[in-house]
Coordinates of C-alpha atoms and ligand atoms in Angstrom, one line a residue:
X1011 CA 7.6 23.6 -37.5
X1012 CA 9.9 23.0 -34.7
X1013 CA 8.4 23.7 -31.3
X1014 CA 10.0 26.5 -29.3
X1015 CA 9.5 28.0 -25.9
X1016 CA 6.8 30.7 -25.9
X1017 CA 5.1 29.3 -29.0
X1018 CA 1.3 29.2 -28.8
X1019 CA -0.1 26.1 -30.4
X1020 CA -3.5 24.6 -31.0
X1021 CA -3.6 21.3 -29.2
X1022 CA -6.1 18.5 -28.8
X1023 CA -5.7 16.6 -25.5
X1024 CA -5.9 12.9 -26.2
X1025 CA -4.8 11.2 -23.0
X1026 CA -4.0 11.5 -19.3
X1027 CA -0.7 10.8 -17.6
X1028 CA -0.7 8.9 -14.3
X1029 CA 0.5 12.1 -12.7
X1030 CA -2.8 13.9 -13.6
X1031 CA -1.9 16.1 -16.5
X1032 CA -3.3 15.9 -20.1
X1033 CA -1.2 15.1 -23.1
X1034 CA -1.6 16.2 -26.7
X1035 CA 0.6 15.5 -29.7
X1036 CA 2.2 18.2 -31.7
X1037 CA 4.1 16.8 -34.8
X1038 CA 5.3 13.6 -32.9
X1039 CA 6.2 15.6 -29.8
X1040 CA 4.1 14.9 -26.6
X1041 CA 3.0 18.1 -25.0
X1042 CA 2.0 17.9 -21.3
X1043 CA -0.5 20.4 -20.0
X1044 CA -1.6 20.5 -16.4
X1045 CA -5.3 20.9 -15.7
X1046 CA -6.4 19.4 -19.0
X1047 CA -8.3 16.3 -20.0
X1048 CA -8.8 14.1 -23.1
X1049 CA -11.4 15.9 -25.3
X1050 CA -10.2 19.4 -24.5
X1051 CA -9.2 21.5 -27.4
X1052 CA -6.9 24.4 -26.3
X1053 CA -4.3 26.9 -27.2
X1054 CA -1.3 25.9 -25.3
X1055 CA 1.5 28.3 -24.4
X1056 CA 4.7 26.4 -24.5
X1057 CA 6.9 26.9 -21.4
X1058 CA 9.5 24.2 -21.8
X1059 CA 10.8 22.1 -24.8
X1060 CA 12.9 19.0 -24.4
X1061 CA 14.1 16.5 -26.9
X1062 CA 11.1 14.2 -26.9
X1063 CA 8.5 16.2 -25.1
X1064 CA 7.3 19.7 -24.2
X1065 CA 5.4 21.3 -21.4
X1066 CA 2.6 23.9 -22.0
X1067 CA 0.0 25.7 -20.1
X1068 CA -3.6 26.5 -21.1
X1069 CA -3.8 29.9 -22.9
X1070 CA -7.4 29.4 -24.0
X1071 CA -10.0 26.6 -24.2
X1072 CA -11.7 26.2 -27.6
X1073 CA -13.7 23.1 -26.6
X1074 CA -14.0 21.4 -23.2
X1075 CA -14.1 17.7 -22.4
X1076 CA -17.6 16.6 -21.5
X1077 CA -16.7 15.2 -18.1
X1078 CA -15.2 18.5 -16.9
X1079 CA -16.7 20.1 -13.8
X1080 CA -15.9 23.3 -11.9
X1081 CA -13.4 22.8 -9.2
X1082 CA -14.8 23.5 -5.8
X1083 CA -11.5 24.5 -4.2
X1084 CA -10.1 28.0 -4.3
X1085 CA -6.5 27.0 -4.3
X1086 CA -6.8 24.0 -6.6
X1087 CA -4.8 25.6 -9.5
X1088 CA -1.8 26.3 -7.2
X1089 CA -1.9 23.4 -4.7
X1090 CA -0.2 20.1 -5.4
X1091 CA -2.6 18.0 -3.2
X1092 CA -5.5 17.3 -5.7
X1093 CA -5.1 16.3 -9.3
X1094 CA -8.6 15.6 -10.5
X1095 CA -11.0 18.1 -8.9
X1096 CA -11.9 19.5 -12.4
X1097 CA -13.3 16.2 -13.7
X1098 CA -16.1 14.0 -12.5
X1099 CA -15.3 11.4 -9.9
X1100 CA -16.6 8.6 -12.2
X1101 CA -14.1 9.7 -14.8
X1102 CA -11.3 9.8 -12.3
X1103 CA -12.1 6.2 -11.3
X1104 CA -12.0 5.1 -14.9
X1105 CA -8.6 6.8 -15.4
X1106 CA -7.2 5.2 -12.3
X1107 CA -8.4 1.7 -13.2
X1108 CA -6.9 2.1 -16.7
X1109 CA -3.6 3.4 -15.2
X1110 CA -3.3 0.3 -13.0
X1111 CA -4.0 -2.0 -16.1
X1112 CA -1.4 -0.1 -18.1
X1113 CA 1.3 -0.3 -15.4
X1114 CA 0.8 -4.0 -15.0
X1115 CA 1.2 -4.5 -18.7
X1116 CA 4.0 -2.1 -19.5
X1117 CA 6.1 -2.6 -16.4
X1118 CA 5.3 -6.1 -15.2
X1119 CA 4.5 -7.6 -18.6
X1120 CA 1.3 -9.0 -17.1
X1121 CA -1.9 -8.9 -19.1
X1122 CA -4.7 -8.7 -16.5
X1123 CA -7.8 -6.7 -16.2
X1124 CA -8.4 -4.8 -12.9
X1125 CA -11.7 -5.7 -11.3
X1126 CA -14.3 -3.0 -10.6
X1127 CA -12.5 -0.2 -8.7
X1128 CA -13.7 0.0 -5.1
X1129 CA -14.3 3.4 -3.7
X1130 CA -15.9 5.3 -0.8
X1131 CA -19.3 6.8 -0.9
X1132 CA -18.3 10.5 -0.7
X1133 CA -14.8 11.4 -1.9
X1134 CA -14.5 14.4 0.5
X1135 CA -12.7 15.1 3.8
X1136 CA -11.7 11.4 4.0
X1137 CA -8.2 11.9 5.2
X1138 CA -7.7 11.1 8.9
X1139 CA -4.1 12.2 8.8
X1140 CA -2.4 15.4 7.7
X1141 CA 1.2 16.5 7.7
X1142 CA 0.9 20.2 7.2
X1143 CA 4.0 22.3 6.7
X1144 CA 4.1 25.7 8.4
X1145 CA 5.9 28.7 6.9
X1146 CA 5.9 32.4 6.6
X1147 CA 4.7 34.4 3.6
X1148 CA 6.6 37.3 2.0
X1149 CA 4.2 39.6 4.0
X1150 CA 5.1 37.9 7.3
X1151 CA 1.9 36.0 7.6
X1152 CA 2.0 32.5 9.0
X1153 CA 0.9 30.0 6.4
X1154 CA 0.1 26.3 6.5
X1155 CA -1.2 24.0 3.8
X1156 CA -0.1 21.6 1.1
X1157 CA 3.0 22.2 -1.0
X1158 CA 2.4 23.5 -4.5
X1159 CA 3.0 21.0 -7.3
X1160 CA 6.7 19.8 -7.6
X1161 CA 7.9 22.4 -5.1
X1162 CA 8.2 23.2 -1.4
X1163 CA 6.2 26.4 -1.7
X1164 CA 3.4 26.3 0.8
X1165 CA -0.1 27.0 -0.4
X1166 CA -2.0 28.5 2.6
X1167 CA -5.3 26.7 2.9
X1168 CA -7.7 26.5 5.8
X1169 CA -10.5 24.6 4.0
X1170 CA -8.9 21.5 2.5
X1171 CA -11.4 19.3 0.9
X1172 CA -9.4 16.2 1.5
X1173 CA -8.8 16.5 5.2
X1174 CA -10.9 15.9 8.1
X1175 CA -12.8 19.1 8.8
X1176 CA -11.5 19.4 12.4
X1177 CA -8.0 19.9 11.1
X1178 CA -8.6 23.5 10.0
X1179 CA -9.7 24.5 13.5
X1180 CA -6.6 22.9 14.9
X1181 CA -4.4 24.7 12.4
X1182 CA -6.0 28.0 13.4
X1183 CA -5.3 27.2 17.1
X1184 CA -1.6 26.5 16.3
X1185 CA -1.3 29.7 14.2
X1186 CA -2.8 31.6 17.2
X1187 CA -0.2 30.2 19.5
X1188 CA 2.6 31.0 17.0
X1189 CA 1.4 34.6 16.7
X1190 CA 0.7 35.3 20.3
X1191 CA 3.8 34.0 21.9
X1192 CA 5.6 34.6 19.4
X1193 CA 7.3 31.5 18.1
X1194 CA 9.5 31.1 15.0
X1195 CA 8.7 28.9 12.1
X1196 CA 11.2 26.8 10.1
X1197 CA 12.8 28.0 7.0
X1198 CA 14.0 25.1 4.8
X1199 CA 16.7 27.2 3.1
X1200 CA 18.4 28.5 6.2
X1201 CA 17.6 25.5 8.5
X1202 CA 16.5 28.1 11.1
X1203 CA 13.2 28.5 13.0
X1204 CA 11.3 26.2 15.3
X1205 CA 7.9 24.9 14.1
X1206 CA 8.2 22.7 11.0
X1207 CA 5.0 20.7 10.6
X1208 CA 1.7 20.1 12.3
X1209 CA 1.0 16.5 12.0
X1210 CA -2.5 15.5 12.8
X1211 CA -4.4 12.3 13.3
X1212 CA -8.1 11.7 14.0
X1213 CA -9.6 8.4 14.8
X1214 CA -12.9 9.0 13.2
X1215 CA -14.8 6.2 14.9
X1216 CA -13.8 7.3 18.4
X1217 CA -13.3 11.0 17.6
X1218 CA -9.9 10.9 19.3
X1219 CA -7.4 13.4 17.9
X1220 CA -3.6 13.4 18.2
X1221 CA -1.8 16.7 17.6
X1222 CA 1.9 16.4 16.9
X1223 CA 4.0 19.5 16.5
X1224 CA 7.2 18.7 14.6
X1225 CA 10.0 21.0 15.8
X1226 CA 13.5 21.9 14.9
X1227 CA 14.7 21.9 18.5
X1228 CA 14.1 20.2 21.8
X1229 CA 11.2 22.2 23.3
X1230 CA 8.7 24.9 22.6
X1231 CA 8.3 28.1 24.6
X1232 CA 5.1 28.4 26.7
X1233 CA 3.9 25.0 25.9
X1234 CA 0.9 25.4 28.2
X1235 CA -0.5 28.1 26.0
X1236 CA -0.3 25.8 23.0
X1237 CA -2.2 23.2 24.9
X1238 CA -4.8 25.7 26.1
X1239 CA -5.2 27.0 22.6
X1240 CA -5.7 23.5 21.3
X1241 CA -8.2 22.4 24.0
X1242 CA -10.2 25.6 23.4
X1243 CA -11.2 24.2 20.1
X1244 CA -13.5 21.9 22.0
X1245 CA -12.5 19.0 19.8
X1246 CA -11.6 15.5 21.2
X1247 CA -7.9 16.2 21.6
X1248 CA -6.6 13.1 23.4
X1249 CA -2.9 13.6 22.9
X1250 CA -0.4 16.4 22.2
X1251 CA 3.1 15.4 21.2
X1252 CA 6.3 17.2 20.3
X1253 CA 8.3 15.4 17.6
X1254 CA 11.9 16.5 17.4
X1255 CA 13.4 16.7 13.9
X1256 CA 16.6 18.7 13.7
X1257 CA 17.8 17.2 10.5
X1258 CA 18.1 19.0 7.1
X1259 CA 15.7 16.6 5.4
X1260 CA 12.4 16.2 3.6
X1261 CA 11.4 13.4 6.0
X1262 CA 8.7 14.9 8.1
X1263 CA 9.1 13.1 11.4
X1264 CA 12.1 12.7 13.6
X1265 CA 12.7 9.7 15.7
X1266 CA 12.1 11.3 19.1
X1267 CA 8.6 12.1 20.6
X1268 CA 7.7 13.8 23.8
X1269 CA 4.1 13.7 25.1
X1270 CA 3.2 17.1 26.4
X1271 CA -0.5 16.5 27.1
X1272 CA -2.7 13.4 27.5
X1273 CA -2.1 10.0 26.1
X1274 CA 0.8 8.4 24.2
X1275 CA -1.6 7.1 21.6
X1276 CA -5.1 7.4 20.2
X1277 CA -7.5 4.4 19.6
X1278 CA -9.6 3.8 16.6
X1279 CA -12.0 1.1 15.4
X1280 CA -11.6 -0.6 12.2
X1281 CA -13.2 -3.8 10.8
X1282 CA -14.9 -4.3 14.3
X1283 CA -11.5 -4.3 16.1
X1284 CA -9.9 -1.6 18.2
X1285 CA -6.5 -0.3 17.3
X1286 CA -4.0 1.7 19.3
X1287 CA -1.8 4.0 17.3
X1288 CA 1.3 5.9 18.4
X1289 CA 2.6 8.9 16.5
X1290 CA 5.4 7.0 14.7
X1291 CA 3.2 4.0 13.7
X1292 CA 1.7 3.8 10.2
X1293 CA -2.1 3.8 10.0
X1294 CA -4.1 3.9 6.8
X1295 CA -5.3 7.4 6.0
X1296 CA -8.8 6.7 4.7
X1297 CA -10.7 4.6 7.2
X1298 CA -13.8 3.8 5.0
X1299 CA -11.5 2.9 2.1
X1300 CA -9.3 0.7 4.5
X1301 CA -12.2 -1.5 5.3
X1302 CA -12.8 -2.0 1.6
X1303 CA -9.1 -2.7 1.0
X1304 CA -8.8 -5.2 3.9
X1305 CA -12.0 -6.9 2.8
X1306 CA -10.7 -7.4 -0.6
X1307 CA -7.3 -8.6 0.7
X1308 CA -9.1 -11.1 2.9
X1309 CA -11.2 -12.3 0.0
X1310 CA -8.0 -12.8 -2.0
X1311 CA -6.3 -14.6 0.9
X1312 CA -9.1 -17.3 0.6
X1313 CA -8.7 -18.4 4.2
X1314 CA -10.1 -21.7 5.4
X1315 CA -9.1 -21.6 9.0
X1316 CA -6.0 -23.7 9.2
X1317 CA -3.5 -21.4 7.6
X1318 CA -0.3 -19.9 8.9
X1319 CA -0.4 -16.3 7.6
X1320 CA 2.6 -14.1 7.3
X1321 CA 1.9 -10.3 7.3
X1322 CA 5.0 -8.7 6.1
X1323 CA 5.2 -4.9 6.6
X1324 CA 2.4 -5.2 9.2
X1325 CA 2.5 -1.7 10.7
X1326 CA 0.4 -1.7 13.9
X1327 CA -0.7 -5.2 13.0
X1328 CA -4.0 -4.2 11.3
X1329 CA -4.2 -6.5 8.3
X1330 CA -3.1 -9.7 10.2
X1331 CA -5.3 -9.0 13.2
X1332 CA -8.3 -8.5 11.0
X1333 CA -7.6 -12.0 9.5
X1334 CA -6.6 -13.7 12.7
X1335 CA -10.0 -15.3 13.5
X1336 CA -9.9 -17.0 10.1
X1337 CA -6.4 -18.7 10.4
X1338 CA -4.4 -20.9 12.6
X1339 CA -1.6 -18.4 13.2
X1340 CA -0.6 -14.9 12.2
X1341 CA 3.1 -13.8 12.1
X1342 CA 3.5 -10.0 11.6
X1343 CA 6.8 -8.3 10.7
X1344 CA 7.5 -4.6 10.9
X1345 CA 10.6 -2.4 11.1
X1346 CA 9.3 0.4 13.3
X1347 CA 9.5 -0.6 17.1
X1348 CA 6.6 1.7 18.2
X1349 CA 4.4 0.1 15.5
X1350 CA 5.3 -3.4 16.7
X1351 CA 4.5 -2.3 20.3
X1352 CA 1.1 -1.2 19.1
X1353 CA 0.6 -4.4 17.2
X1354 CA 1.3 -6.5 20.4
X1355 CA -1.1 -4.3 22.4
X1356 CA -3.7 -4.4 19.6
X1357 CA -3.7 -8.2 19.7
X1358 CA -4.1 -8.0 23.5
X1359 CA -6.9 -5.5 23.6
X1360 CA -8.8 -7.5 21.1
X1361 CA -8.2 -10.8 22.9
X1362 CA -6.3 -12.3 19.9
X1363 CA -3.8 -14.9 20.9
X1364 CA -2.8 -16.7 17.7
X1365 CA -0.3 -14.0 16.7
X1366 CA 3.4 -13.4 16.9
X1367 CA 5.0 -10.1 16.0
X1368 CA 8.6 -9.6 15.0
X1369 CA 10.4 -6.2 14.8
X1370 CA 12.8 -6.5 12.0
X1371 CA 13.5 -5.6 8.4
X1372 CA 11.3 -7.7 6.1
X1373 CA 14.3 -9.1 4.3
X1374 CA 16.1 -10.3 7.4
X1375 CA 12.9 -11.5 9.2
X1376 CA 11.7 -13.5 6.1
X1377 CA 15.1 -15.3 6.0
X1378 CA 15.0 -16.0 9.7
X1379 CA 11.5 -17.4 9.5
X1380 CA 12.5 -19.6 6.4
X1381 CA 15.5 -20.9 8.4
X1382 CA 13.2 -21.7 11.3
X1383 CA 11.2 -23.9 8.9
X1384 CA 8.2 -21.6 8.8
X1385 CA 6.2 -22.2 5.6
X1386 CA 3.2 -19.9 5.6
X1387 CA 0.2 -20.9 3.5
X1388 CA -0.6 -17.3 2.7
X1389 CA 1.7 -14.3 2.8
X1390 CA 0.4 -10.7 2.8
X1391 CA 2.9 -8.0 1.8
X1392 CA 2.1 -4.3 2.1
X1393 CA 5.4 -2.5 1.5
X1394 CA 6.0 1.3 1.3
X1395 CA 5.9 2.9 -2.2
X1396 CA 9.3 1.6 -3.3
X1397 CA 7.9 -2.0 -3.2
X1398 CA 9.7 -5.2 -2.1
X1399 CA 13.4 -5.9 -2.7
X1400 CA 14.1 -8.9 -4.9
X1401 CA 15.6 -10.7 -1.9
X1402 CA 12.3 -10.4 0.0
X1403 CA 10.4 -11.8 -3.0
X1404 CA 12.8 -14.6 -3.4
X1405 CA 12.5 -15.7 0.2
X1406 CA 8.7 -15.3 -0.1
X1407 CA 8.7 -17.7 -3.1
X1408 CA 11.1 -20.1 -1.3
X1409 CA 8.6 -20.3 1.5
X1410 CA 6.2 -21.7 -1.2
X1411 CA 2.9 -20.2 0.1
X1412 CA -0.1 -21.2 -2.0
X1413 CA -1.1 -17.5 -2.2
X1414 CA 0.5 -14.1 -1.8
X1415 CA -1.7 -11.1 -1.4
X1416 CA 0.3 -8.0 -2.4
X1417 CA -1.2 -4.7 -1.2
X1418 CA 0.5 -1.6 -2.7
X1419 CA 0.1 2.1 -2.9
X1420 CA 2.2 2.3 -6.1
X1421 CA 1.0 0.4 -9.2
X1422 CA 4.4 0.9 -10.8
X1423 CA 6.5 -0.9 -8.2
X1424 CA 3.6 -3.5 -7.7
X1425 CA 3.8 -4.3 -11.4
X1426 CA 7.5 -4.6 -11.3
X1427 CA 7.3 -7.0 -8.3
X1428 CA 4.5 -9.0 -10.0
X1429 CA 6.9 -9.4 -12.9
X1430 CA 9.6 -10.8 -10.6
X1431 CA 7.1 -13.1 -8.9
X1432 CA 6.1 -14.5 -12.3
X1433 CA 9.8 -15.5 -12.8
X1434 CA 9.6 -17.1 -9.3
X1435 CA 6.6 -19.3 -10.1
X1436 CA 3.7 -17.1 -9.1
X1437 CA 0.9 -16.0 -11.4
X1438 CA -1.0 -12.8 -10.9
X1439 CA -4.5 -14.2 -10.7
X1440 CA -6.6 -11.2 -9.6
X1441 CA -6.1 -7.4 -9.5
X1442 CA -8.3 -4.9 -7.8
X1443 CA -7.8 -1.2 -7.3
X1444 CA -9.2 0.6 -4.2
X1445 CA -9.5 4.4 -4.4
X1446 CA -8.1 5.2 -1.0
X1447 CA -7.0 8.7 -2.2
X1448 CA -9.9 10.3 -4.2
X1449 CA -9.1 13.5 -6.2
X1450 CA -5.3 12.9 -6.0
X1451 CA -3.1 10.9 -8.4
X1452 CA -2.7 8.1 -6.0
X1453 CA -4.5 4.8 -5.9
X1454 CA -4.2 1.6 -3.8
X1455 CA -4.0 -1.8 -5.4
X1456 CA -4.3 -5.3 -4.3
X1457 CA -3.4 -8.5 -6.2
X1458 CA -3.6 -12.1 -5.7
X1459 CA -0.6 -14.2 -6.7
X1460 CA -1.0 -17.9 -6.8
X1461 CA 1.7 -20.5 -6.9
X1462 CA 1.7 -22.0 -10.4
X1463 CA 0.4 -25.5 -9.7
X1464 CA 2.5 -28.3 -11.0
X1465 CA -0.6 -30.3 -11.8
X1466 CA -2.0 -27.6 -14.0
X1467 CA 1.2 -26.1 -15.5
X1468 CA 3.5 -29.1 -15.9
X1469 CA 2.3 -31.9 -17.9
X1470 CA 2.2 -35.0 -15.7
X1471 CA 2.6 -38.3 -17.5
X1472 CA 1.1 -40.9 -15.2
X1473 CA 1.7 -43.8 -17.6
X1474 CA 1.2 -46.8 -15.3
X1475 CA 3.1 -49.1 -17.6
X1476 CA 6.1 -46.9 -17.1
X1477 CA 5.8 -46.9 -13.4
X1478 CA 7.2 -49.5 -11.2
X1479 CA 3.9 -50.2 -9.6
X1480 CA 4.5 -52.1 -6.4
X1481 CA 1.9 -53.6 -4.2
X1482 CA 2.3 -50.6 -1.9
X1483 CA 1.7 -48.2 -4.7
X1484 CA -1.7 -49.6 -5.4
X1485 CA -2.8 -49.2 -1.8
X1486 CA -4.0 -45.6 -1.8
X1487 CA -4.7 -43.4 -4.8
X1488 CA -3.2 -39.9 -5.0
X1489 CA -6.7 -38.5 -4.4
X1490 CA -7.0 -40.6 -1.2
X1491 CA -3.7 -39.3 0.0
X1492 CA -4.7 -35.7 -0.8
X1493 CA -8.0 -36.1 1.0
X1494 CA -6.3 -37.6 4.1
X1495 CA -3.7 -34.8 4.2
X1496 CA -6.3 -32.2 3.9
X1497 CA -8.6 -33.7 6.5
X1498 CA -5.9 -34.3 9.1
X1499 CA -3.5 -31.3 8.5
X1500 CA -5.7 -28.8 6.5
X1501 CA -2.9 -28.8 3.9
X1502 CA -3.5 -29.1 0.2
X1503 CA -0.8 -31.2 -1.6
X1504 CA -0.3 -31.8 -5.3
X1505 CA 0.2 -35.0 -7.1
X1506 CA 3.7 -33.8 -7.8
X1507 CA 4.5 -33.4 -4.1
X1508 CA 3.1 -36.8 -3.4
X1509 CA 5.2 -38.4 -6.1
X1510 CA 8.3 -36.6 -4.8
X1511 CA 7.8 -38.0 -1.3
X1512 CA 7.0 -41.5 -2.7
X1513 CA 10.2 -41.4 -4.7
X1514 CA 12.1 -40.3 -1.5
X1515 CA 10.6 -43.3 0.3
X1516 CA 11.5 -45.7 -2.5
X1517 CA 7.9 -46.5 -3.3
X1518 CA 8.4 -45.3 -6.8
X1519 CA 11.8 -45.4 -8.4
X1520 CA 11.6 -42.7 -10.9
X1521 CA 10.2 -39.3 -11.3
X1522 CA 6.9 -39.9 -13.0
X1523 CA 6.4 -36.3 -14.1
X1524 CA 7.6 -34.3 -17.0
X1525 CA 9.8 -31.4 -15.9
X1526 CA 8.2 -29.1 -18.4
X1527 CA 11.1 -29.3 -20.9
X1528 CA 13.2 -27.1 -18.7
X1529 CA 10.8 -24.1 -19.1
X1530 CA 9.7 -24.1 -15.5
X1531 CA 11.3 -24.6 -12.2
X1532 CA 9.8 -27.7 -10.6
X1533 CA 8.6 -26.8 -7.1
X1534 CA 9.9 -28.9 -4.3
X1535 CA 7.6 -30.3 -1.7
X1536 CA 8.0 -28.0 1.4
X1537 CA 8.9 -29.8 4.7
X1538 CA 5.5 -29.4 6.4
X1539 CA 3.7 -31.0 3.5
X1540 CA 6.4 -33.7 3.2
X1541 CA 5.8 -34.6 6.8
X1542 CA 2.0 -34.7 6.2
X1543 CA 2.4 -36.9 3.2
X1544 CA 4.7 -39.2 5.1
X1545 CA 2.0 -39.5 7.7
X1546 CA -0.5 -40.4 5.0
X1547 CA 1.9 -43.0 3.6
X1548 CA 2.3 -44.6 7.0
X1549 CA -1.5 -44.5 7.6
X1550 CA -2.1 -46.4 4.3
X1551 CA 0.7 -48.7 5.4
X1552 CA 2.7 -47.9 2.3
X1553 CA 5.8 -47.3 4.3
Ligands
SAH3034 N1 0.1 -3.2 6.6 C1 0.1 -2.0 7.4 C2 1.2 -1.0 7.1 C3 1.5 -0.8 5.7 S1 2.6 0.6 5.4 C4 -1.3 -1.3 7.3 O1 -2.1 -1.6 6.5 O2 -1.5 -0.4 8.1 C5 4.2 -0.1 5.2 C6 4.8 -0.5 6.5 O3 6.1 -1.1 6.2 C7 5.1 0.7 7.4 O4 4.6 0.4 8.7 C8 6.6 0.8 7.5 O5 7.1 1.2 8.8 C9 7.0 -0.7 7.2 N2 8.3 -0.9 6.6 C10 9.0 0.0 5.8 N3 10.2 -0.6 5.4 C11 10.2 -1.8 6.0 C12 11.1 -2.9 6.0 N4 12.3 -2.8 5.3 N5 10.9 -4.0 6.7 C13 9.7 -4.1 7.4 N6 8.8 -3.1 7.5 C14 9.0 -2.0 6.8

C-alpha cells in the first residue's frame, strides 16, 4: 500500500529523533509522530507524505510506552519549549546520552562512549534567562510565552515549568503596563507595534533581576509607570533596560541598550566567584548545571599550575576565570565588546591578575596570538551552536596545545569539529554530556581532545647502532632531558621533540624516528618547547 495524506495506519514507534518526536516504520517509510515514544502502539493519522518519510499525528493509543508519564504542563501539546515532559526524566537522559553517541559516530566518524550524563537535582524552573515574545491574540488579548513548535505563533503561558518562577510575576507586571497605558505590541508581519520581547535574567545566588524590554522604536511612553509596575512585584529588580531593535529580524536583541532604572548590570555567583553580567553578554542559563559543566571542563583540562590557557569564545570570562587559579596565565577571546568589558571587570572584582582578554573574532584573534608566538598548553573552545570554523580549528592545532577542551551546545557541530580535529592530529579522548536544558531537546556536551603523541602513535626506532652516537649524545638520556624541562619550565616534551632539537643542533645527524609511513603528519616541536630543550642541552653541556 502506498501511503497517502489522511490515511490512518497502525504504527509501532521504535525510536526517537534528536528533535523529540517518535519514529515508526510503515513499509520502509519512516513516519514521524510528535508526542510519541518507543514502545507506543498507535493509530497515526498521516498529515504529510514526502518521498522518503511521512508525518503523522496520534489518532489513538493502543499501547503506551512504559516510561510515559502525564505531562504537568497545560500548554505542553502546543508549546515548542519542552519536548520530553511526557516521559520520565531518566528516560530523557538516556535518550540524550544515546543521541550524543550517535552524532559522534555518524557525523564525526568517532567511536566513543559518552560518560555518565551529568544533570541537576530537580529539572524544574532552572532557567535564569527568558526571552519572551509579546503579541496580541485574535480576541485582542496581550499574550506572552514560548513560540509553538516550528512557528512564530505565541503560546500564552504564565506558569512555565522551565523558567524561574519570578518571571511570570514580571510578565504580569509588563502586561499590566501595556494594557493600562496603552502601548502597542509588535506584529512580525507588518513590522508595526512597539513591544517585541521581554528579556529577563535572574542571578539566582544574589536574587538580582534584570528586566529588558525589547522595543521596535527609541523610547516607550510613560516609562515611570512601567518601572512602578515592575517594582510593585516586590522582587529584587536591580536593573530595567530598553533594548532597541528596529530590524525585521528573528534576532531578539538589537545592539543599543538604554538603562532606565538602576544598574547597568546584575551580579551573580558561580563556582565561588562573582560575575557581573550586562544585557548583551552571554551567561549560561542553568546555574546549577553550569557548575557541573565547568567542573567537568576543568577536569578534562587536567591543569597542573604552569599552563597557558586560551579560552576562545569566553563570553564574560567565566570558564577562564574559574580555571585561573590553576594555571600560569589565561587568555580570553570574545567578539562582543560588552562581554569583554564584563570579563575584565570580573577578573578585577575577583582579584584575578593572570588574565588577558581580547575583543575580536575567534579566527582573527587565534591567528594573531599564533603570530605573537603564543603556544597555549590547553585551549578551551565554547562556540555558539554553529561550532568553530575550519580556520579556527587549524590555528588551534598549529598552536599545538596538549589538550583542547571543546564545550558545545550542539552535538552535531561538535561531532563535525571533532572529525576535523582528528584530521589535524587530535584524538577525542573523553566525552561527557551535561543536561543543561532538561525537558527540551537540547543538551550540552564537553569533550577532551588530546594531541596524538608521537611517542605513542608513531613508531620510534631508536636503534643505537644506526645513530651517530657522539660523546655528547651519551651525556643525558631522553628521560633526563624530559625531567629537567618539566622541573624547570613545567613543560612536557616528547622524545620526538628532543630528537628534532638535537638534530637542529647537530648532535644527531639524522632523524631517528619513523615518519609513520606517510600516514600521519609529524608534529614539529613548538618554539617554547624548543627553547626549553635547548636550555636542557646547554645544562647537560651537550651544546
Ligand atoms: N564560554 C562562555 C560563553 C559561551 S557562548 C560561557 O560559558 O559563558 C559563546 C560565546 O561566543 C558568546 O559569548 C558569543 O558572543 C561568542 N562568539 C560568537 N561568535 C564569536 C566569534 N566569531 N568569535 C569570538 N566569539 C564569538
